[in-house]
XYZ file of N, CA and C in Angstrom:
165
model
N 0.802 -1.146 0.009
C 0.114 0.127 -0.076
C 0.837 1.113 -0.195
N 0.365 2.203 -0.841
C 1.276 3.387 -0.849
C 0.764 4.362 0.092
N 1.952 5.044 0.725
C 1.660 6.255 1.775
C 1.802 7.482 1.001
N 0.681 8.253 1.276
C 0.526 9.286 0.283
C 0.804 10.792 1.050
N 1.308 11.630 1.025
C 1.480 12.693 1.602
C 1.339 13.910 0.617
N 0.143 14.674 0.580
C -0.081 15.860 -0.304
C 0.574 16.944 0.079
N 1.065 17.734 -0.909
C 1.753 18.958 -0.583
C 1.164 20.125 -1.410
N 0.611 21.247 -1.001
C 0.306 22.275 -1.736
C 0.280 23.572 -1.105
N 0.619 24.713 -1.477
C 0.527 26.021 -0.561
C -0.955 26.780 -0.626
N -1.917 25.835 -1.039
C -3.072 26.456 -1.252
C -3.979 25.373 -0.368
N -4.341 25.839 0.949
C -5.550 24.923 1.641
C -6.578 24.232 0.847
N -7.204 24.862 -0.091
C -8.554 24.656 -0.799
C -7.910 23.672 -1.705
N -6.854 23.634 -2.268
C -6.318 22.574 -3.232
C -6.157 21.393 -2.717
N -5.545 21.372 -1.282
C -5.355 20.144 -0.572
C -6.954 19.569 -0.267
N -7.816 20.255 0.297
C -9.030 19.792 0.683
C -9.876 19.210 -0.547
N -9.756 20.039 -1.647
C -10.229 19.486 -2.969
C -9.711 18.057 -3.371
N -8.538 17.805 -3.303
C -7.814 16.709 -3.430
C -8.236 15.571 -2.832
N -8.383 15.618 -1.437
C -8.831 14.788 -0.508
C -10.087 14.430 -0.805
N -11.106 15.440 -1.106
C -12.673 14.998 -1.367
C -12.867 14.280 -2.759
N -12.158 14.810 -3.752
C -12.170 14.351 -5.076
C -11.492 12.814 -5.449
N -10.570 12.611 -4.755
C -10.026 11.456 -5.195
C -10.351 10.067 -4.689
N -10.308 9.052 -5.415
C -11.017 7.832 -4.994
C -9.644 7.103 -4.501
N -9.384 7.334 -3.129
C -8.123 6.889 -2.472
C -8.011 5.355 -2.542
N -9.050 4.357 -2.650
C -8.821 2.926 -2.807
C -8.354 2.677 -4.241
N -8.606 3.409 -5.186
C -8.099 3.133 -6.481
C -6.645 3.378 -6.808
N -6.234 4.131 -5.689
C -4.762 4.357 -5.482
C -4.066 3.290 -4.823
N -4.889 2.503 -4.194
C -4.237 1.477 -3.300
C -3.247 2.138 -2.240
N -3.914 3.292 -1.729
C -2.779 4.263 -0.934
C -3.688 4.658 0.396
N -2.628 5.121 1.413
C -3.396 5.641 2.583
C -2.735 7.150 2.629
N -3.741 7.977 2.747
C -3.352 9.550 3.108
C -2.543 9.424 4.503
N -1.339 9.829 4.452
C -0.758 10.081 5.967
C -0.579 11.433 6.447
N -0.723 12.426 5.680
C -0.867 13.744 6.106
C -0.717 14.457 4.845
N -0.608 16.066 5.263
C -0.853 16.961 4.219
C 0.180 18.167 4.662
N 0.834 18.877 3.668
C 1.892 19.698 4.189
C 1.651 21.024 3.338
N 2.017 22.310 3.934
C 1.603 23.543 2.992
C 3.032 23.964 2.344
N 3.968 23.227 2.433
C 5.170 23.895 1.738
C 6.289 22.398 1.581
N 7.120 22.760 0.783
C 8.412 21.680 0.653
C 8.835 21.358 1.800
N 9.256 22.666 2.535
C 10.132 22.368 3.781
C 9.286 21.507 5.105
N 7.943 21.855 5.025
C 7.156 20.814 5.919
C 7.161 19.464 5.451
N 6.944 19.182 4.098
C 6.789 18.031 3.638
C 8.161 17.161 4.008
N 9.109 17.740 3.855
C 10.752 17.056 4.120
C 10.658 16.676 5.419
N 10.147 17.507 6.272
C 10.150 17.313 7.908
C 9.527 16.415 8.192
N 8.183 16.252 7.494
C 7.113 14.951 7.632
C 7.770 13.667 7.197
N 8.555 13.783 6.188
C 9.056 12.531 5.381
C 10.242 11.848 5.973
N 10.946 12.571 6.722
C 12.366 12.238 7.435
C 12.141 11.090 8.075
N 11.263 10.758 8.798
C 11.352 9.299 9.666
C 11.273 8.057 8.559
N 10.734 8.355 7.434
C 10.679 7.290 6.442
C 11.388 7.647 5.140
N 12.708 7.037 5.090
C 13.495 7.339 3.950
C 12.939 6.624 2.684
N 11.930 5.906 2.599
C 11.692 5.298 1.435
C 10.211 5.843 0.954
N 10.226 6.897 0.973
C 9.042 7.663 0.349
C 9.446 8.441 -1.071
N 8.471 8.174 -1.768
C 8.611 8.730 -3.459
C 7.544 9.917 -3.256
N 8.051 10.715 -4.132
C 7.350 12.167 -4.470
C 6.771 11.888 -5.631
N 5.392 12.322 -5.892
C 4.790 12.417 -7.467
C 4.141 13.578 -7.520
N 4.856 14.643 -8.134
C 3.930 16.004 -8.324
C 2.854 15.889 -9.152
N 1.932 16.666 -8.819
C 0.586 16.603 -9.229
C 0.318 18.041 -9.994
């Protein structure tokens, strides 16, 4: 199962993606959100096996 971290500086964009996407079809789990790249890196540090896919 994929662990997904959504990153966008627009709060409404993140909220829209969360509500619009069919998470089961991704076979993934939303593990969090971040509003900047710096915040995302901090959240990702405990897991070195994370992949980023820009949307």
